[in-house]
Amino acid sequence: MASLFRDLSLGHSKRESTPSPLQPPPTMPSKLTASDLESPLGQLSSQLTDSDLRATAYEIFVAVSRTSAGKPLTYISSSSNSDLSTHHHSPNSPNSPALQRSLTSAAASKMKKAFGLKSPGSGSKKSPGSGPGSGQGKSKRPLTVGELMRSQMRVSESIDSRIRRALVRVAAGQVGRRIESVVLPLELLQQLKHSDFADLQEYETWQKRTMKVLEAGLLMHPRVPLEKSNPTSQRLRQIINGALDRPIETGKNNESMQVLRSAVTSLANRSDGSFSEICHWADGIPLNLRLYEMLLEACFDVNDETSMIEEVDELMEHIKKTWTILGMNQMLHNLCFTWVLFHRFVATGQVETDLLDAADGQLAEVAKDAKTTKDPQYAKVLSSTLSSILGWAEKRLLAYHDTFESGNIETMQSIVSLGVSAAKILVEDISNEYRRKRKGEVDVARSRIDTYIRSSLRTVFAQRMEKADSSRRASKNQPNPLPVLAILAKDVGELALNEKRVFSPILKRWHPLAAGVAVATLHACYGNELKQFISGIMELTPDAVQVLRAADKLEKDLVQIAVEDSVDSDDGGKAIIREMPPYEAEAAIANLVKAWIKARLDRLKEWVDRNLQQEVWNPQANQEGFAPSAVEVLRIIDETLDAYFQLPIPMHPALLPDLMSGLDRCLQYYASKAKSGCGSRNTYVPTMPALTRCTTGSKFQELDVLEKRIITHLRNSESAHTEDFSNGLAKKFELTPSACVEGVQQLSEALAYKIVFHDLSHVLWDGLYVGEPSSSRIEPFLRELERNLIIISDTMHERVRTRVVTDLMRASFDGFLLVLLAGGPSRAFTRQDSEIIEDDFKSIKDLFLANGDGLPAELIDKFSVTVRGILPLYRTDTESLIDRFRRVTLEAYGSSARSRLPLPPTSGEWNPTEPNTLLRVLCYRNDEAATKFLKKTYNLPKKL
């Protein structure tokens, strides 16, 4: 502001005049415009215009400025065409009237310094008479206060001269009386005739205006209230109404004038309780305030309406002399001056913030006044004025984004300060509700700023929402247009950053969490839209993901701003953060992705059910050895994984376990379904008969039941080989690898045991060692087994071929032992048969060894351990077998077995040291010693 102030040259007034007349056109229009701002000082009931008020105020100003205490009015004649210098008293003359005192500006106005107001701009027009060529070579002199005021109030020199002549005549007839003790309009009516005017029309216009002033001051807005039945007021009203229709004669002895004087004097002299001689004709509210407003407006330069004149201190000194007539005091002056400063800012285009700052400074004085008075009339005007200022300010502050930006942010600061000051006075000094509360409970400034922020952000959010919607509609024909809420999220993020950068530093002066409140408001506005959007999402779509990701980013940005803004707050910003419940955009995305995963998995499971029921697979028709269903299920899984990782989501790793778990279960389900129709090894292994020694010729039938079980459980024993795909997913899936391994194992075992115990049962179970061992040896079984091995080699995938051949070898070994140990009553062996048995077992091993091209010898040895451990029992003598059986049985059952050997149960786990295995060797021993022992011990038949 200091840069706006220009010092004046020492010893010279900025304003100089020449003998040429100072006479701006009376019709010169003011540049001031404030159509949306009516004066809160009060509206007059009479038809007085601002021009009428200005003329009346000037008359009062001239009247009080020509007088001083105890001195009569003095008049110095002047002519509109005469040289002003011939009528000018020296400023040093002790008899010079106050009005004629010269103005000098050795330094800038103290008032302007106090308010920080600028001087008229160097580029502005000069004040009247200040131009270097205005004197046209004539001598220059400083302006007087009277000349300056005439120029400021746009009064012509002829009108000024007429007023002065009238005042001289008034003074001559009212010797010794103070000007405030007379009714000035009445005296002017008495003294001025139509000959004092340019024409009759000008005179009549002046007389009507004067009558309206009397009407306003005495009848419509009197200082002392009138009773409705007051006859004097009724008489005066009749006179004024008549004069407005037809001018009255104003001669001193004229009856109508005498009646008018009587009525006016009677009403003006009514006491207001002050016991003074003051006539009350212009001191009623709001007339006095409007007149005073006109005088204060004169403090502004007519050629630079945003600046006060340099001589404002001296001019204000003279203006304050009107207080007595106008019934003004310092409090009313402070209030009126505040309004004038504020109104001047508004009316001059709202560009000079110094005026707002000055008004704000003046409000500080008003605030002091408001705390010290209970005058109801003052309180009413105060409330009206402050409400008008606050209303104007809040019209801009409740949507400050529409009015302010970085280029005019200083104006916003001044308006906020003024609005807050006005609000504080209204609430703290006028509001009864506030007085009932403890003042500590209400922070007026913070509350107002909070309201401005929230209101403005809601307004601008709605605007951005509409803009985003329009942008979406405009781009709907373009490829991949952004969803509205994605556009809006970007706009809101930019809005929040701009708020933090531009507006929050200003508002933080009154609200420490300004930025936090702003982003909390934006968070809530966007959150409401997002909530509606989420409620309408039925499935995962690109638009939904774009919006939710944009919302998630926006929320993180808003929270970051709130946290940074709250670092120094008492609660660390917890209150603001509580206003920002999480959008949970990531959770919404996660739920949508989970729904997407579930839908995919459900479709996959349905596919598995449908295709496994329909699939009929011939392994020989598929050269690669893959089941078509296995290929397809893996393809679907592969497509699902590809689709998953193409989802535009930020949490692939986080949700991948959900997808993998689901796919894992689907594959486990597929493996389980695939193997469920293939049976198991137990499906094909015959139930072992009870220990007995029956007559030769009886035979153990179980085959019809077994076939029915096969038909029931086995639909396609070769339809689902899953080893090929389980290895590829073993590191990613938890359930599938074990399910696949289990499935392959079951499938392989089922296949091997089916071949041995079902497909080759006629040469193994029904043929091997039946009757005479030497004539029913292993060769038929080996031939059939070899043929199956060739088929397996041709049809099985190499990755499962070894497992199936190994299982086939195990099944062959188990079948061989089952024939030896549980072959039924059609089989019996002597010690001499042991050689045949051992040779046949060696032939089985040789088949799988295949001269080194088959299974590894170590593997064969590993799985033949049990057989190799049991075969020596068949060449052991019977007595030794019996002794061994007794010993292991006693070891197993303890002392209770000494009196009678118990019958050991069948465990199915063959072992040369296991009682049941030894007992079975004895049961199938074809000699007398074994027969006697079994008969004596267990009462088994003597004959096979």
mmCIF file of N, CA and C in Angstrom, residues 401 454-468 485 488-489 491-492 495 521-530 554 583:
data_model
loop_
_atom_site.group_PDB
_atom_site.id
_atom_site.type_symbol
_atom_site.label_atom_id
_atom_site.label_comp_id
_atom_site.label_asym_id
_atom_site.label_seq_id
_atom_site.Cartn_x
_atom_site.Cartn_y
_atom_site.Cartn_z
ATOM 1 N N HIS A 401 -14.744 -19.514 -5.825
ATOM 2 C CA HIS A 401 -14.063 -19.938 -7.050
ATOM 3 C C HIS A 401 -14.628 -19.246 -8.284
ATOM 4 N N ARG A 454 -16.740 -24.791 2.569
ATOM 5 C CA ARG A 454 -17.609 -25.928 2.220
ATOM 6 C C ARG A 454 -18.609 -25.541 1.127
ATOM 7 N N SER A 455 -19.203 -24.355 1.265
ATOM 8 C CA SER A 455 -20.169 -23.922 0.263
ATOM 9 C C SER A 455 -19.515 -23.748 -1.099
ATOM 10 N N SER A 456 -18.362 -23.100 -1.112
ATOM 11 C CA SER A 456 -17.690 -22.827 -2.380
ATOM 12 C C SER A 456 -17.228 -24.111 -3.048
ATOM 13 N N LEU A 457 -16.696 -25.024 -2.256
ATOM 14 C CA LEU A 457 -16.221 -26.285 -2.837
ATOM 15 C C LEU A 457 -17.374 -27.127 -3.356
ATOM 16 N N ARG A 458 -18.506 -27.095 -2.645
ATOM 17 C CA ARG A 458 -19.672 -27.832 -3.157
ATOM 18 C C ARG A 458 -20.153 -27.228 -4.476
ATOM 19 N N THR A 459 -20.127 -25.914 -4.548
ATOM 20 C CA THR A 459 -20.566 -25.241 -5.774
ATOM 21 C C THR A 459 -19.649 -25.572 -6.935
ATOM 22 N N VAL A 460 -18.354 -25.447 -6.720
ATOM 23 C CA VAL A 460 -17.414 -25.700 -7.816
ATOM 24 C C VAL A 460 -17.392 -27.176 -8.177
ATOM 25 N N PHE A 461 -17.655 -28.043 -7.193
ATOM 26 C CA PHE A 461 -17.722 -29.478 -7.510
ATOM 27 C C PHE A 461 -18.889 -29.755 -8.456
ATOM 28 N N ALA A 462 -20.038 -29.140 -8.161
ATOM 29 C CA ALA A 462 -21.201 -29.333 -9.036
ATOM 30 C C ALA A 462 -20.898 -28.832 -10.442
ATOM 31 N N GLN A 463 -20.169 -27.721 -10.525
ATOM 32 C CA GLN A 463 -19.789 -27.198 -11.839
ATOM 33 C C GLN A 463 -18.855 -28.160 -12.567
ATOM 34 N N ARG A 464 -17.884 -28.692 -11.837
ATOM 35 C CA ARG A 464 -16.954 -29.638 -12.452
ATOM 36 C C ARG A 464 -17.669 -30.925 -12.850
ATOM 37 N N MET A 465 -18.650 -31.316 -12.069
ATOM 38 C CA MET A 465 -19.422 -32.517 -12.394
ATOM 39 C C MET A 465 -20.157 -32.318 -13.724
ATOM 40 N N GLU A 466 -20.764 -31.156 -13.865
ATOM 41 C CA GLU A 466 -21.476 -30.860 -15.109
ATOM 42 C C GLU A 466 -20.503 -30.777 -16.275
ATOM 43 N N LYS A 467 -19.346 -30.197 -16.023
ATOM 44 C CA LYS A 467 -18.322 -30.093 -17.073
ATOM 45 C C LYS A 467 -17.832 -31.472 -17.498
ATOM 46 N N ALA A 468 -17.589 -32.346 -16.525
ATOM 47 C CA ALA A 468 -17.128 -33.699 -16.838
ATOM 48 C C ALA A 468 -18.175 -34.459 -17.635
ATOM 49 N N LEU A 485 -16.868 -40.140 -13.947
ATOM 50 C CA LEU A 485 -16.244 -40.049 -12.614
ATOM 51 C C LEU A 485 -14.732 -40.149 -12.685
ATOM 52 N N LEU A 488 -13.901 -36.647 -13.595
ATOM 53 C CA LEU A 488 -14.164 -35.813 -12.417
ATOM 54 C C LEU A 488 -13.081 -35.985 -11.358
ATOM 55 N N ALA A 489 -12.610 -37.203 -11.170
ATOM 56 C CA ALA A 489 -11.556 -37.447 -10.170
ATOM 57 C C ALA A 489 -10.314 -36.649 -10.509
ATOM 58 N N ASP A 491 -10.225 -33.860 -12.304
ATOM 59 C CA ASP A 491 -10.550 -32.450 -12.088
ATOM 60 C C ASP A 491 -10.536 -32.092 -10.606
ATOM 61 N N VAL A 492 -11.098 -32.968 -9.790
ATOM 62 C CA VAL A 492 -11.152 -32.700 -8.343
ATOM 63 C C VAL A 492 -9.745 -32.692 -7.753
ATOM 64 N N LEU A 495 -8.320 -29.463 -8.640
ATOM 65 C CA LEU A 495 -9.005 -28.442 -7.842
ATOM 66 C C LEU A 495 -8.448 -28.390 -6.422
ATOM 67 N N THR A 521 -14.329 -31.629 2.151
ATOM 68 C CA THR A 521 -15.568 -31.329 1.424
ATOM 69 C C THR A 521 -15.561 -31.976 0.048
ATOM 70 N N LEU A 522 -14.433 -31.836 -0.644
ATOM 71 C CA LEU A 522 -14.323 -32.464 -1.963
ATOM 72 C C LEU A 522 -14.419 -33.981 -1.848
ATOM 73 N N HIS A 523 -13.801 -34.516 -0.795
ATOM 74 C CA HIS A 523 -13.843 -35.964 -0.571
ATOM 75 C C HIS A 523 -15.289 -36.431 -0.395
ATOM 76 N N ALA A 524 -16.060 -35.667 0.367
ATOM 77 C CA ALA A 524 -17.451 -36.041 0.613
ATOM 78 C C ALA A 524 -18.281 -35.926 -0.667
ATOM 79 N N CYS A 525 -18.069 -34.840 -1.422
ATOM 80 C CA CYS A 525 -18.841 -34.639 -2.663
ATOM 81 C C CYS A 525 -18.569 -35.770 -3.645
ATOM 82 N N TYR A 526 -17.298 -36.068 -3.845
ATOM 83 C CA TYR A 526 -16.959 -37.129 -4.797
ATOM 84 C C TYR A 526 -17.418 -38.481 -4.260
ATOM 85 N N GLY A 527 -17.307 -38.633 -2.937
ATOM 86 C CA GLY A 527 -17.711 -39.902 -2.326
ATOM 87 C C GLY A 527 -19.182 -40.203 -2.545
ATOM 88 N N ASN A 528 -20.031 -39.167 -2.497
ATOM 89 C CA ASN A 528 -21.463 -39.379 -2.733
ATOM 90 C C ASN A 528 -21.717 -39.888 -4.142
ATOM 91 N N GLU A 529 -21.031 -39.289 -5.110
ATOM 92 C CA GLU A 529 -21.192 -39.744 -6.497
ATOM 93 C C GLU A 529 -20.644 -41.158 -6.672
ATOM 94 N N LEU A 530 -19.505 -41.410 -6.026
ATOM 95 C CA LEU A 530 -18.874 -42.725 -6.162
ATOM 96 C C LEU A 530 -19.743 -43.817 -5.552
ATOM 97 N N LEU A 554 -7.328 -40.370 -6.178
ATOM 98 C CA LEU A 554 -7.831 -39.100 -5.666
ATOM 99 C C LEU A 554 -7.863 -39.102 -4.145
ATOM 100 N N TYR A 583 -13.097 -44.397 0.792
ATOM 101 C CA TYR A 583 -13.893 -44.810 -0.364
ATOM 102 C C TYR A 583 -13.920 -46.330 -0.489
#
